CSV table of C-alpha atoms in Angstrom, one decimal:
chain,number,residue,atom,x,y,z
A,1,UNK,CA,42.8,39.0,42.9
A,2,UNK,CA,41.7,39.8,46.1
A,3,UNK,CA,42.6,35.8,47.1
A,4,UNK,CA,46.2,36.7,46.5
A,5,UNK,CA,46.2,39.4,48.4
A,6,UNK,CA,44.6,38.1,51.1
A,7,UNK,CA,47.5,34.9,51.1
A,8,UNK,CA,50.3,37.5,50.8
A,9,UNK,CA,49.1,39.8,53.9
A,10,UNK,CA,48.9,36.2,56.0
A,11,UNK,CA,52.5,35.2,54.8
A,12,UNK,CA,53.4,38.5,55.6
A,13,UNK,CA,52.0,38.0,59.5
A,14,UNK,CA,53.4,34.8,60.0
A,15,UNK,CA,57.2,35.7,59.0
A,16,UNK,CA,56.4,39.0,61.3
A,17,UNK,CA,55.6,36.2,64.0
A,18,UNK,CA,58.6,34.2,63.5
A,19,UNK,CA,61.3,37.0,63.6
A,20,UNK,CA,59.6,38.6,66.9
A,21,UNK,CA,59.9,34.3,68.7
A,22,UNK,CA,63.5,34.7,67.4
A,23,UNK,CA,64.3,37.6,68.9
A,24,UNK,CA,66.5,37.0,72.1
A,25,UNK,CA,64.6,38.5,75.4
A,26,UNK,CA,66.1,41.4,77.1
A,27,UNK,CA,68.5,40.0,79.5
A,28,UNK,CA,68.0,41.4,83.6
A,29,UNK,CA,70.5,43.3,84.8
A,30,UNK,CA,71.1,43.3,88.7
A,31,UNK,CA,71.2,46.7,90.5
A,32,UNK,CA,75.0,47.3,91.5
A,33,UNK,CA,75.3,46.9,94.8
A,34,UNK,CA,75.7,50.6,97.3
A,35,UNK,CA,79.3,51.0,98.4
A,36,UNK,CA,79.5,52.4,102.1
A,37,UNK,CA,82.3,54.2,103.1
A,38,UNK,CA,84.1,52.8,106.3
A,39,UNK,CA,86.8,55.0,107.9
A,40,UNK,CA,90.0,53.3,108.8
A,41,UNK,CA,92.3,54.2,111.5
A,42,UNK,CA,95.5,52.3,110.7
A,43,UNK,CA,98.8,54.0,109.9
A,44,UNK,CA,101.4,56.0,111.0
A,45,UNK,CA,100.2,59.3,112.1
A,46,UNK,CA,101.5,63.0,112.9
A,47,UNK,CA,100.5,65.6,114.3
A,48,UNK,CA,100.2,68.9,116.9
A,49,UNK,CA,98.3,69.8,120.1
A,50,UNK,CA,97.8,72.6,122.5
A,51,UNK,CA,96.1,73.0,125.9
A,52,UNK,CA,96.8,73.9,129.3
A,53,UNK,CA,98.0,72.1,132.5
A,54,UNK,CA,98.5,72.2,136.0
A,55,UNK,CA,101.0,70.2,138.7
A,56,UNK,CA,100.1,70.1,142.1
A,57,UNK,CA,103.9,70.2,144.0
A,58,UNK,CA,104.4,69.9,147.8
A,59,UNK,CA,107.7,70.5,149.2
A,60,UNK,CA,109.5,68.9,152.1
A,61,UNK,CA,112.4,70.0,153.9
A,62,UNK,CA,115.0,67.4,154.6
A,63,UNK,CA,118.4,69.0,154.9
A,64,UNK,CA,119.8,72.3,155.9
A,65,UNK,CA,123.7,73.4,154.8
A,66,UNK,CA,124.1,69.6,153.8
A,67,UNK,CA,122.9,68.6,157.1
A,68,UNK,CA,119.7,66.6,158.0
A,69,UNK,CA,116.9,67.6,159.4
A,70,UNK,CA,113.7,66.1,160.5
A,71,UNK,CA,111.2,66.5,157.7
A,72,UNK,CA,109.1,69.2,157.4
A,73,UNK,CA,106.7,70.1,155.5
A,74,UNK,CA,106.6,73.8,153.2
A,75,UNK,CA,103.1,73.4,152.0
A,76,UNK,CA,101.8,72.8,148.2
A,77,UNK,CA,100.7,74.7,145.3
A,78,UNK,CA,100.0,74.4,141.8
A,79,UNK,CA,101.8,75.3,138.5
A,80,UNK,CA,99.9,76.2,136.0
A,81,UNK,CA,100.2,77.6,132.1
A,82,UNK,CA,99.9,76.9,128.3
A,83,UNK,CA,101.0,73.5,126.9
A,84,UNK,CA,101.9,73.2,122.9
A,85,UNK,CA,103.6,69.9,121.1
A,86,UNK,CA,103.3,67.4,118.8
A,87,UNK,CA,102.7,64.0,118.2
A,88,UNK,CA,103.9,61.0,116.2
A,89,UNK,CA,102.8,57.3,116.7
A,90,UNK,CA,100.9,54.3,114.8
A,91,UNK,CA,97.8,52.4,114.8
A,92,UNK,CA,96.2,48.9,113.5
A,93,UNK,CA,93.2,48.0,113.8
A,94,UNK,CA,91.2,44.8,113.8
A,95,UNK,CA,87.3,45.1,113.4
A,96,UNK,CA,86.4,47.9,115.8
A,97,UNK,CA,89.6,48.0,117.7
A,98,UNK,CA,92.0,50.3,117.5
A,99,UNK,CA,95.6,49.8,119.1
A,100,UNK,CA,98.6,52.0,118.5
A,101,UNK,CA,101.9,53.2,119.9
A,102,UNK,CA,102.9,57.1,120.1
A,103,UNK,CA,105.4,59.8,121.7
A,104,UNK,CA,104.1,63.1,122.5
A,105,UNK,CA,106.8,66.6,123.1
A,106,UNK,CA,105.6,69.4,124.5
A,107,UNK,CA,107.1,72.7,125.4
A,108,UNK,CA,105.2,74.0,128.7
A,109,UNK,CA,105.2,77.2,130.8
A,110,UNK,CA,103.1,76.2,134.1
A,111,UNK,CA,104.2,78.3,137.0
A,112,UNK,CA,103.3,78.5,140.6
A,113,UNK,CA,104.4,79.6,143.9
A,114,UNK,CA,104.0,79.6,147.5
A,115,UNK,CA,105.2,81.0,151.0
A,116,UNK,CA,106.9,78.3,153.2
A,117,UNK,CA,105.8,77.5,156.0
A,118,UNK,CA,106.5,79.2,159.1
A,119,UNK,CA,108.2,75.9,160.7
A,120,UNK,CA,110.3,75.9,157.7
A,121,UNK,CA,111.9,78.8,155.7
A,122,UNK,CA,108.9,81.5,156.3
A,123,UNK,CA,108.8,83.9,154.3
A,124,UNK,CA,110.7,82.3,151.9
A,125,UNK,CA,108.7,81.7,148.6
A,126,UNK,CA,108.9,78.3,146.7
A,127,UNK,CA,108.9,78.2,142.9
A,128,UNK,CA,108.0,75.7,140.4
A,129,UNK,CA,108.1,76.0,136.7
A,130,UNK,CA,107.5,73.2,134.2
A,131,UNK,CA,109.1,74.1,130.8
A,132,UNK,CA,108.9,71.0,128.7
A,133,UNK,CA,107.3,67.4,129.6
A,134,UNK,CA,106.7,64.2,127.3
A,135,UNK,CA,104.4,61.1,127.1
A,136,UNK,CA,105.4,57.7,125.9
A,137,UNK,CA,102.3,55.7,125.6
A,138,UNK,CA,100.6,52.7,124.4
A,139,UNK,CA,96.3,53.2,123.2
A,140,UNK,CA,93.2,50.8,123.2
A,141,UNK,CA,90.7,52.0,121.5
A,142,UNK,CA,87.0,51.3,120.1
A,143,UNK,CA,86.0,52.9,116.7
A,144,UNK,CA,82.4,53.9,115.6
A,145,UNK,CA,83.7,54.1,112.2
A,146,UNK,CA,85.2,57.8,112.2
A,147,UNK,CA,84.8,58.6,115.9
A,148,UNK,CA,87.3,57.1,118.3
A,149,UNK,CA,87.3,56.9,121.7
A,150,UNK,CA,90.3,55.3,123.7
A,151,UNK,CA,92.9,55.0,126.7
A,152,UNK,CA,96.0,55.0,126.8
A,153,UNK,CA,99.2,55.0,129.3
A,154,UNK,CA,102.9,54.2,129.6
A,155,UNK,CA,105.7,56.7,130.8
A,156,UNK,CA,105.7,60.4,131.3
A,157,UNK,CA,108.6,63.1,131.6
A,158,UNK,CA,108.9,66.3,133.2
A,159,UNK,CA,111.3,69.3,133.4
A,160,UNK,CA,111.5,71.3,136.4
A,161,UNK,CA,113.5,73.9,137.6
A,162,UNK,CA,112.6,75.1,141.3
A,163,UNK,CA,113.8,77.9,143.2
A,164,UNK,CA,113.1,79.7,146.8
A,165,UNK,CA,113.0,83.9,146.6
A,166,UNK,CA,112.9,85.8,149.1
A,167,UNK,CA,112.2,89.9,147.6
A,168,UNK,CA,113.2,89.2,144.4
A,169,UNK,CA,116.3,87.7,145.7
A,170,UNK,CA,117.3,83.8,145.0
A,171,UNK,CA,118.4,81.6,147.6
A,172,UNK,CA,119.0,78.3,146.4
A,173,UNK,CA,117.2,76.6,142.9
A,174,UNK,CA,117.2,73.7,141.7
A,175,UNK,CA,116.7,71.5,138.2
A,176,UNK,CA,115.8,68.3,137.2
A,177,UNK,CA,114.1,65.7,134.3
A,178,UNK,CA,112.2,63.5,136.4
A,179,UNK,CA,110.2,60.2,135.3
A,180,UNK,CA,106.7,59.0,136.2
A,181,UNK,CA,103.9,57.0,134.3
A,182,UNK,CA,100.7,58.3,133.0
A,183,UNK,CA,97.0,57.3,132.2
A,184,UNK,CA,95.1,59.1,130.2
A,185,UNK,CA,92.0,59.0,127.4
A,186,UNK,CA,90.5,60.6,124.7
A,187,UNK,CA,88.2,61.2,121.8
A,188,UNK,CA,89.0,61.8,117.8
A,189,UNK,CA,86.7,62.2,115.4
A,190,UNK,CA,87.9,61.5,111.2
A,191,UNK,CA,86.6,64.7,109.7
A,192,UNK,CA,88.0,64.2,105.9
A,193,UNK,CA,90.4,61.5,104.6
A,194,UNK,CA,93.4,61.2,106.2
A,195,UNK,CA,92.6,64.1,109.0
A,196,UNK,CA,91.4,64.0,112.4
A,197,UNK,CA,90.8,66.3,115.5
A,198,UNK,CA,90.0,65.0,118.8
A,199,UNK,CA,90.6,65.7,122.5
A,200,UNK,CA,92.8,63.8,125.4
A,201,UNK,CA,93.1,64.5,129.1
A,202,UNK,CA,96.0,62.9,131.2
A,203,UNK,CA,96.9,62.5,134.9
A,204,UNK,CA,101.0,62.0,135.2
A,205,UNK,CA,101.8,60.4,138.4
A,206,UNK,CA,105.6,61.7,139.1
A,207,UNK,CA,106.4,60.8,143.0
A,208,UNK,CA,108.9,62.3,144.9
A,209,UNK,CA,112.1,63.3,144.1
A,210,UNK,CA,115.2,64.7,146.2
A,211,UNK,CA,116.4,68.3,144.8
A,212,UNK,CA,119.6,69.9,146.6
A,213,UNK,CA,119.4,73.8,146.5
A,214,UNK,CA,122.5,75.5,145.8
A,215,UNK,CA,123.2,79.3,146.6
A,216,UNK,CA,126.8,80.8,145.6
A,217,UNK,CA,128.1,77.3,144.6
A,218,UNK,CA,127.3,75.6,148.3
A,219,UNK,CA,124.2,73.3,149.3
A,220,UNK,CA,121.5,75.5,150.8
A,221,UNK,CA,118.9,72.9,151.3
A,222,UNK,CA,117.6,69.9,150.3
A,223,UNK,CA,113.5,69.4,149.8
A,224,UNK,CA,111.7,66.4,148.6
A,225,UNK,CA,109.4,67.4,146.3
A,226,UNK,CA,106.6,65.4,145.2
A,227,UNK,CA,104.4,65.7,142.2
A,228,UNK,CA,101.2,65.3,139.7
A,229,UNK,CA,100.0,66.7,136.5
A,230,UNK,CA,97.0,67.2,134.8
A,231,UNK,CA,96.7,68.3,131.3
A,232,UNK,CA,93.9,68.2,128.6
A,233,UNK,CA,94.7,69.3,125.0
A,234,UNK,CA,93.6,69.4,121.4
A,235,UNK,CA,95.1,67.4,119.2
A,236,UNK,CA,95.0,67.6,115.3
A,237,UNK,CA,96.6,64.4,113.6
A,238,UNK,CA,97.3,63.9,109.6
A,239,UNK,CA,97.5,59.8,109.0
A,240,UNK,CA,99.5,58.6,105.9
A,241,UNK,CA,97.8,56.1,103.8
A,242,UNK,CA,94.3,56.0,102.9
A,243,UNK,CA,92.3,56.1,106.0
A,244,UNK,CA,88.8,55.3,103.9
A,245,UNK,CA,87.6,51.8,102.1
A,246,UNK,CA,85.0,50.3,100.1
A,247,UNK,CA,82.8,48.1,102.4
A,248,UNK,CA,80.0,45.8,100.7
Protein backbone atom coordinates (compact mmCIF):
# COMPACT_ATOMS: atom_id res chain seq x y z
CA UNK A 1 0.00 0.00 0.00
CA UNK A 2 2.36 2.42 0.98
CA UNK A 3 4.31 1.50 -2.57
CA UNK A 4 1.31 2.97 -4.36
CA UNK A 5 1.22 5.84 -2.63
CA UNK A 6 4.53 6.57 -2.80
CA UNK A 7 4.29 6.16 -7.02
CA UNK A 8 1.21 8.34 -7.10
CA UNK A 9 2.77 11.38 -4.96
CA UNK A 10 5.97 11.09 -7.61
CA UNK A 11 3.46 11.13 -10.72
CA UNK A 12 1.85 13.76 -9.04
CA UNK A 13 5.36 15.94 -8.80
CA UNK A 14 6.37 15.27 -12.15
CA UNK A 15 3.07 16.48 -14.01
CA UNK A 16 3.43 19.60 -11.34
CA UNK A 17 6.89 19.94 -13.11
CA UNK A 18 5.72 19.73 -16.54
CA UNK A 19 2.85 22.31 -16.34
CA UNK A 20 5.13 24.96 -14.40
CA UNK A 21 8.19 24.26 -17.89
CA UNK A 22 4.97 24.92 -19.96
CA UNK A 23 4.06 27.87 -18.59
CA UNK A 24 5.01 30.95 -20.86
CA UNK A 25 7.56 33.45 -18.92
CA UNK A 26 6.36 36.81 -17.95
CA UNK A 27 7.04 38.87 -20.94
CA UNK A 28 9.31 42.47 -20.01
CA UNK A 29 7.60 45.43 -20.50
CA UNK A 30 9.68 48.63 -21.31
CA UNK A 31 9.21 51.76 -19.14
CA UNK A 32 7.17 54.40 -21.45
CA UNK A 33 9.26 56.79 -22.30
CA UNK A 34 8.91 60.75 -20.17
CA UNK A 35 7.20 63.27 -22.48
CA UNK A 36 8.72 66.91 -21.99
CA UNK A 37 6.76 69.62 -22.74
CA UNK A 38 8.41 72.12 -25.35
CA UNK A 39 6.70 75.53 -25.83
CA UNK A 40 6.14 76.66 -29.27
CA UNK A 41 6.01 80.16 -30.54
CA UNK A 42 4.52 79.88 -33.97
CA UNK A 43 1.16 81.40 -34.93
CA UNK A 44 -0.69 84.31 -35.40
CA UNK A 45 -0.79 86.34 -32.31
CA UNK A 46 -2.88 89.35 -30.65
CA UNK A 47 -2.60 91.26 -28.23
CA UNK A 48 -2.36 94.81 -25.93
CA UNK A 49 0.32 96.92 -24.39
CA UNK A 50 0.85 99.95 -22.24
CA UNK A 51 3.83 102.08 -21.17
CA UNK A 52 5.09 105.48 -21.39
CA UNK A 53 7.30 107.50 -23.83
CA UNK A 54 9.13 110.36 -24.51
CA UNK A 55 10.24 112.44 -28.02
CA UNK A 56 13.02 114.71 -27.77
CA UNK A 57 11.88 117.73 -30.51
CA UNK A 58 14.09 120.64 -31.47
CA UNK A 59 12.73 123.36 -33.47
CA UNK A 60 14.23 125.53 -36.25
CA UNK A 61 13.08 128.65 -37.66
CA UNK A 62 13.17 128.84 -41.31
CA UNK A 63 10.53 131.32 -42.56
CA UNK A 64 8.73 134.26 -41.23
CA UNK A 65 5.15 135.59 -42.97
CA UNK A 66 6.03 133.08 -45.87
CA UNK A 67 9.42 134.57 -46.15
CA UNK A 68 12.86 132.96 -45.52
CA UNK A 69 14.94 133.48 -43.05
CA UNK A 70 18.29 132.21 -41.97
CA UNK A 71 17.88 129.25 -39.75
CA UNK A 72 17.67 129.62 -36.32
CA UNK A 73 17.50 127.57 -33.79
CA UNK A 74 14.32 127.70 -30.84
CA UNK A 75 15.85 125.16 -28.58
CA UNK A 76 14.57 121.41 -27.65
CA UNK A 77 12.45 119.66 -25.29
CA UNK A 78 10.81 116.59 -24.63
CA UNK A 79 7.23 115.19 -24.83
CA UNK A 80 6.38 112.93 -22.59
CA UNK A 81 3.08 110.83 -21.31
CA UNK A 82 1.14 107.42 -21.27
CA UNK A 83 1.18 105.12 -24.27
CA UNK A 84 -1.71 102.18 -24.66
CA UNK A 85 -2.29 99.91 -27.97
CA UNK A 86 -2.38 96.77 -29.38
CA UNK A 87 -0.77 94.39 -31.32
CA UNK A 88 -1.27 91.79 -34.06
CA UNK A 89 1.43 89.84 -36.03
CA UNK A 90 2.80 86.19 -36.70
CA UNK A 91 5.61 83.99 -35.94
CA UNK A 92 7.48 80.58 -37.24
CA UNK A 93 9.90 79.10 -35.88
CA UNK A 94 12.64 76.72 -36.80
CA UNK A 95 14.67 75.02 -33.87
CA UNK A 96 15.36 77.88 -31.56
CA UNK A 97 14.60 80.71 -33.79
CA UNK A 98 11.85 82.69 -33.81
CA UNK A 99 10.91 85.06 -36.79
CA UNK A 100 7.71 86.94 -37.23
CA UNK A 101 5.93 89.91 -38.76
CA UNK A 102 3.62 92.43 -36.60
CA UNK A 103 1.83 96.05 -36.63
CA UNK A 104 1.52 97.75 -33.36
CA UNK A 105 -1.36 101.03 -32.80
CA UNK A 106 -1.08 103.07 -30.14
CA UNK A 107 -3.03 105.96 -28.85
CA UNK A 108 -0.44 108.38 -27.00
CA UNK A 109 -0.65 111.61 -24.97
CA UNK A 110 3.22 112.85 -24.61
CA UNK A 111 3.41 116.55 -24.12
CA UNK A 112 6.12 119.02 -23.73
CA UNK A 113 7.02 122.58 -24.06
CA UNK A 114 9.53 125.11 -24.21
CA UNK A 115 10.34 129.02 -24.48
CA UNK A 116 11.99 129.96 -27.79
CA UNK A 117 14.83 131.31 -27.89
CA UNK A 118 15.54 134.84 -27.52
CA UNK A 119 17.06 135.06 -31.21
CA UNK A 120 13.90 133.65 -32.38
CA UNK A 121 10.26 134.15 -31.10
CA UNK A 122 11.15 134.82 -27.21
CA UNK A 123 8.84 134.39 -25.17
CA UNK A 124 6.94 132.51 -27.32
CA UNK A 125 6.32 128.95 -26.04
CA UNK A 126 6.65 125.87 -28.46
CA UNK A 127 4.34 122.87 -28.07
CA UNK A 128 4.42 119.34 -28.99
CA UNK A 129 1.88 116.73 -28.43
CA UNK A 130 1.98 113.14 -29.74
CA UNK A 131 -1.54 111.62 -29.79
CA UNK A 132 -1.28 108.38 -31.70
CA UNK A 133 2.07 106.61 -33.27
CA UNK A 134 2.50 103.03 -34.96
CA UNK A 135 5.25 100.38 -35.60
CA UNK A 136 5.49 98.25 -38.55
CA UNK A 137 8.16 95.70 -37.86
CA UNK A 138 9.84 92.58 -38.70
CA UNK A 139 11.49 90.23 -35.28
CA UNK A 140 14.49 87.71 -34.85
CA UNK A 141 14.38 86.02 -32.06
CA UNK A 142 16.06 83.09 -29.93
CA UNK A 143 13.77 80.86 -27.74
CA UNK A 144 14.80 79.14 -24.39
CA UNK A 145 11.77 77.11 -24.81
CA UNK A 146 9.04 79.58 -23.13
CA UNK A 147 11.30 82.65 -22.70
CA UNK A 148 12.00 84.76 -25.78
CA UNK A 149 14.22 87.25 -26.31
CA UNK A 150 14.48 89.21 -29.71
CA UNK A 151 14.94 92.43 -32.10
CA UNK A 152 13.10 93.72 -34.19
CA UNK A 153 12.73 96.91 -36.66
CA UNK A 154 11.06 98.28 -39.85
CA UNK A 155 8.85 101.58 -40.01
CA UNK A 156 7.39 103.77 -37.42
CA UNK A 157 4.58 106.49 -37.48
CA UNK A 158 3.87 109.54 -35.62
CA UNK A 159 1.12 112.06 -35.08
CA UNK A 160 1.91 115.50 -34.16
CA UNK A 161 0.18 118.51 -33.77
CA UNK A 162 2.49 121.57 -32.67
CA UNK A 163 1.64 124.93 -31.69
CA UNK A 164 3.52 128.34 -30.30
CA UNK A 165 1.39 130.22 -27.17
CA UNK A 166 2.12 133.09 -26.01
CA UNK A 167 -0.32 133.66 -22.39
CA UNK A 168 -2.66 131.31 -23.27
CA UNK A 169 -2.98 132.76 -26.59
CA UNK A 170 -2.15 130.66 -29.98
CA UNK A 171 -0.11 132.03 -32.61
CA UNK A 172 0.36 129.66 -35.30
CA UNK A 173 0.02 125.42 -34.94
CA UNK A 174 0.63 123.04 -36.90
CA UNK A 175 -0.19 119.09 -37.66
CA UNK A 176 1.28 116.36 -39.31
CA UNK A 177 1.71 112.06 -39.69
CA UNK A 178 5.23 111.83 -40.22
CA UNK A 179 7.34 108.58 -41.11
CA UNK A 180 10.58 107.31 -39.68
CA UNK A 181 12.07 103.68 -38.94
CA UNK A 182 12.54 102.03 -35.65
CA UNK A 183 14.77 99.40 -33.77
CA UNK A 184 13.83 97.97 -31.00
CA UNK A 185 13.96 94.63 -28.61
CA UNK A 186 12.42 92.75 -26.15
CA UNK A 187 11.70 89.91 -23.80
CA UNK A 188 8.38 87.44 -23.52
CA UNK A 189 8.05 84.91 -21.37
CA UNK A 190 5.01 81.83 -22.22
CA UNK A 191 3.35 81.73 -18.87
CA UNK A 192 0.26 79.08 -19.74
CA UNK A 193 -0.69 77.70 -23.13
CA UNK A 194 -1.38 80.00 -25.62
CA UNK A 195 -0.50 83.25 -23.29
CA UNK A 196 2.40 85.36 -22.96
CA UNK A 197 3.66 88.67 -21.22
CA UNK A 198 6.89 90.23 -21.99
CA UNK A 199 8.52 93.61 -22.25
CA UNK A 200 9.90 95.74 -25.45
CA UNK A 201 11.78 99.07 -25.62
CA UNK A 202 12.10 101.10 -28.93
CA UNK A 203 14.03 104.07 -30.27
CA UNK A 204 11.99 105.69 -33.48
CA UNK A 205 14.26 107.69 -35.57
CA UNK A 206 11.82 110.41 -37.29
CA UNK A 207 14.20 113.21 -38.86
CA UNK A 208 13.17 116.44 -39.72
CA UNK A 209 10.25 117.63 -41.11
CA UNK A 210 9.09 121.19 -42.50
CA UNK A 211 5.66 122.37 -40.49
CA UNK A 212 4.10 125.89 -41.77
CA UNK A 213 2.25 127.68 -38.80
CA UNK A 214 -0.86 129.29 -39.67
CA UNK A 215 -2.57 132.08 -37.46
CA UNK A 216 -6.19 133.45 -38.72
CA UNK A 217 -5.89 131.44 -42.03
CA UNK A 218 -2.20 133.11 -43.12
CA UNK A 219 1.36 131.48 -42.78
CA UNK A 220 2.97 132.68 -39.53
CA UNK A 221 6.09 130.69 -39.70
CA UNK A 222 7.61 127.88 -40.82
CA UNK A 223 10.08 125.58 -38.38
CA UNK A 224 11.86 122.50 -39.17
CA UNK A 225 11.28 120.26 -36.63
CA UNK A 226 13.28 117.27 -35.96
CA UNK A 227 12.57 114.26 -33.86
CA UNK A 228 13.11 110.87 -31.73
CA UNK A 229 11.19 108.63 -29.60
CA UNK A 230 11.69 106.35 -26.99
CA UNK A 231 9.13 104.14 -25.55
CA UNK A 232 9.15 100.87 -23.43
CA UNK A 233 5.87 99.02 -22.79
CA UNK A 234 4.23 95.86 -21.52
CA UNK A 235 2.86 93.72 -23.76
CA UNK A 236 0.37 90.80 -23.11
CA UNK A 237 -0.16 88.55 -26.32
CA UNK A 238 -2.92 85.53 -26.72
CA UNK A 239 -1.44 83.11 -29.79
CA UNK A 240 -4.05 80.91 -31.65
CA UNK A 241 -3.14 77.37 -32.03
CA UNK A 242 -1.49 75.27 -29.65
CA UNK A 243 1.66 76.90 -28.50
CA UNK A 244 2.85 73.44 -26.47
CA UNK A 245 4.11 69.82 -28.01
CA UNK A 246 5.15 66.46 -27.04
CA UNK A 247 8.93 66.28 -27.39
CA UNK A 248 10.69 62.63 -26.97
Amino acid sequence: MKKIFLASACLLALTGAASAADLAARPYTKAPVALASVYNWGGFYIGGNAGGGSSHNCWDTTTVAGAAVPVTAEGCHNATGAIVGGQIGYRWQSANWVFGLEAQGDWADLKGSNTSSPAAFFPLVNNTKIDALGLFTGQVGYAWNNVLWYVKGGAAVTHNKFSGTLAGVTFGSASETRWGGAVGTGIEFGFAPNWSVGVEYNHLFMGKHTDTFTFLGAPFRSDSIKQDVDMATVRVNYTFGGPIVAKY
